[in-house]
Amino acid sequence: MAFRLNKRILIIFSIALISLGAYFAWDFSKEKAEYKPYKEFYNDVLQDTVEKAKIDGERIYFRTDVYASWAKEYPLYTENPNSPTLRETMLLHGVKIEETKDSGEIVSLILDSIFYIFFFGMIFIAFRKFISPNTFRVVHKTGVKFSDVVGMESLKRDMAQVMDIMLHQKEYASRGIRMPKGILLEGDPGNGKTLFAKALAGEAKVNFIAAKATDFESMFMAIGPMKVKLLFRKARAKAPCIVFIDEFDGIGTRRNYSGSAIETENTRIVTALLNELDGFEETKGVLVIAATNSVSALDPALIRPGRFDAKFRVPSPDEKAREELVAMYTKGKKLAAGLSIKEIADFFKGASCAEIESALNRAALLARQASRDEITLDDVKRAFGK
């Protein structure tokens, strides 16, 4: 790759060098003219003896009646005073005028062109990056099932019928039942909302697109709403499909018409979401699952029935779920004699799934630092900060 790049640079440099050499060779080989003072040239113009003139940078090349038989096109030259009236004077006295740009102007024009190409090229690349068709990746098989999700038994049962509706839409439509457009999952961070959404797609064997609030942020205005449209357009093309939006409160917050750029962009994103959920285009076969830490922070228009038809609370794992999680995360780790799974699970009461995993991993590191193979309850307490 580096060799190919160096080869391209060498070719470009060679072309530039050859062009520069050709320009100077042409400039050197130009016919040499005879100098004539500007005063005499101006008098010739007034006496109508100048046939034609060429304004070339700091010089004016010209031809008079006296030199009409000369082979040179412009046998004489004089200084160019850059007078604002000289051109008009020559035209009034019948002089044919030719004008060329000097080398400085040509170089300036080339540099300006390079700058504009680079500037607009960077803008084009930036826009391609922000609204690239690959922004939202479609996963055809998540590889996750409900059996991989610890706990949430009630939520799994509730989702069973939603999956059935998604897979048999015509049958349910004949009975006047439509598929929910959106489901809200509310709960503390780290309790498995993302994993549950992947498991739902895996169980239903449908396509899955994951997004998060930061995916819609951009330094350019109006990019956020465009990304919302891109997301749903891709989801409709891949239906049946589950769209999972994490950190939903990051883009679906209450609209504030304060007039600031940030609030204006947020309002546009919320409006785009409203249009996609129930507005101008149907989203048949597309189920939106949005995860949030606080439903109360969301815009009321977003969470009304008909847009998000179901709201579920994802609680911290109960006693049974904690025991399953501890057993899962201590697999391959040695526990101290007398330390049971239940004892550790009881210690993690109120903790999230992510907190349990992180604490047990940290406990194993603490045991290793103490040159021990077994994890003690003290290690767990220190790892959990209690």
Short mmCIF file of N, CA and C in Angstrom, two decimals, residues 150-151 153 317-327 341 345-346:
data_model
loop_
_atom_site.label_atom_id
_atom_site.label_comp_id
_atom_site.label_asym_id
_atom_site.label_seq_id
_atom_site.Cartn_x
_atom_site.Cartn_y
_atom_site.Cartn_z
N VAL A 150 -30.37 -14.23 31.49
CA VAL A 150 -30.70 -14.69 32.84
C VAL A 150 -31.83 -13.83 33.39
N GLY A 151 -32.87 -14.47 33.95
CA GLY A 151 -33.99 -13.74 34.52
C GLY A 151 -34.93 -13.23 33.45
N GLU A 153 -38.07 -13.47 33.18
CA GLU A 153 -39.01 -14.50 32.72
C GLU A 153 -40.36 -13.90 32.34
N PRO A 317 -31.67 -7.93 38.85
CA PRO A 317 -31.93 -9.37 38.99
C PRO A 317 -32.41 -9.76 40.38
N ASP A 318 -33.41 -10.66 40.42
CA ASP A 318 -33.89 -11.15 41.71
C ASP A 318 -32.94 -12.20 42.25
N GLU A 319 -33.33 -12.83 43.37
CA GLU A 319 -32.43 -13.77 44.02
C GLU A 319 -32.05 -14.93 43.11
N LYS A 320 -33.04 -15.51 42.45
CA LYS A 320 -32.77 -16.64 41.56
C LYS A 320 -31.86 -16.22 40.41
N ALA A 321 -32.14 -15.04 39.83
CA ALA A 321 -31.32 -14.56 38.71
C ALA A 321 -29.90 -14.25 39.16
N ARG A 322 -29.76 -13.70 40.38
CA ARG A 322 -28.41 -13.40 40.88
C ARG A 322 -27.59 -14.68 41.04
N GLU A 323 -28.24 -15.73 41.54
CA GLU A 323 -27.52 -16.99 41.69
C GLU A 323 -27.07 -17.54 40.34
N GLU A 324 -27.94 -17.42 39.34
CA GLU A 324 -27.57 -17.88 38.00
C GLU A 324 -26.43 -17.05 37.43
N LEU A 325 -26.47 -15.74 37.69
CA LEU A 325 -25.42 -14.86 37.18
C LEU A 325 -24.09 -15.15 37.87
N VAL A 326 -24.12 -15.34 39.17
CA VAL A 326 -22.88 -15.63 39.90
C VAL A 326 -22.29 -16.96 39.42
N ALA A 327 -23.16 -17.95 39.22
CA ALA A 327 -22.68 -19.24 38.72
C ALA A 327 -22.05 -19.08 37.33
N ILE A 341 -22.28 -20.13 46.18
CA ILE A 341 -22.87 -19.26 45.17
C ILE A 341 -23.96 -18.40 45.79
N ALA A 345 -24.40 -14.37 45.94
CA ALA A 345 -25.59 -13.79 45.33
C ALA A 345 -26.34 -12.90 46.31
N ASP A 346 -26.41 -13.33 47.56
CA ASP A 346 -27.08 -12.51 48.59
C ASP A 346 -26.34 -11.20 48.81
#
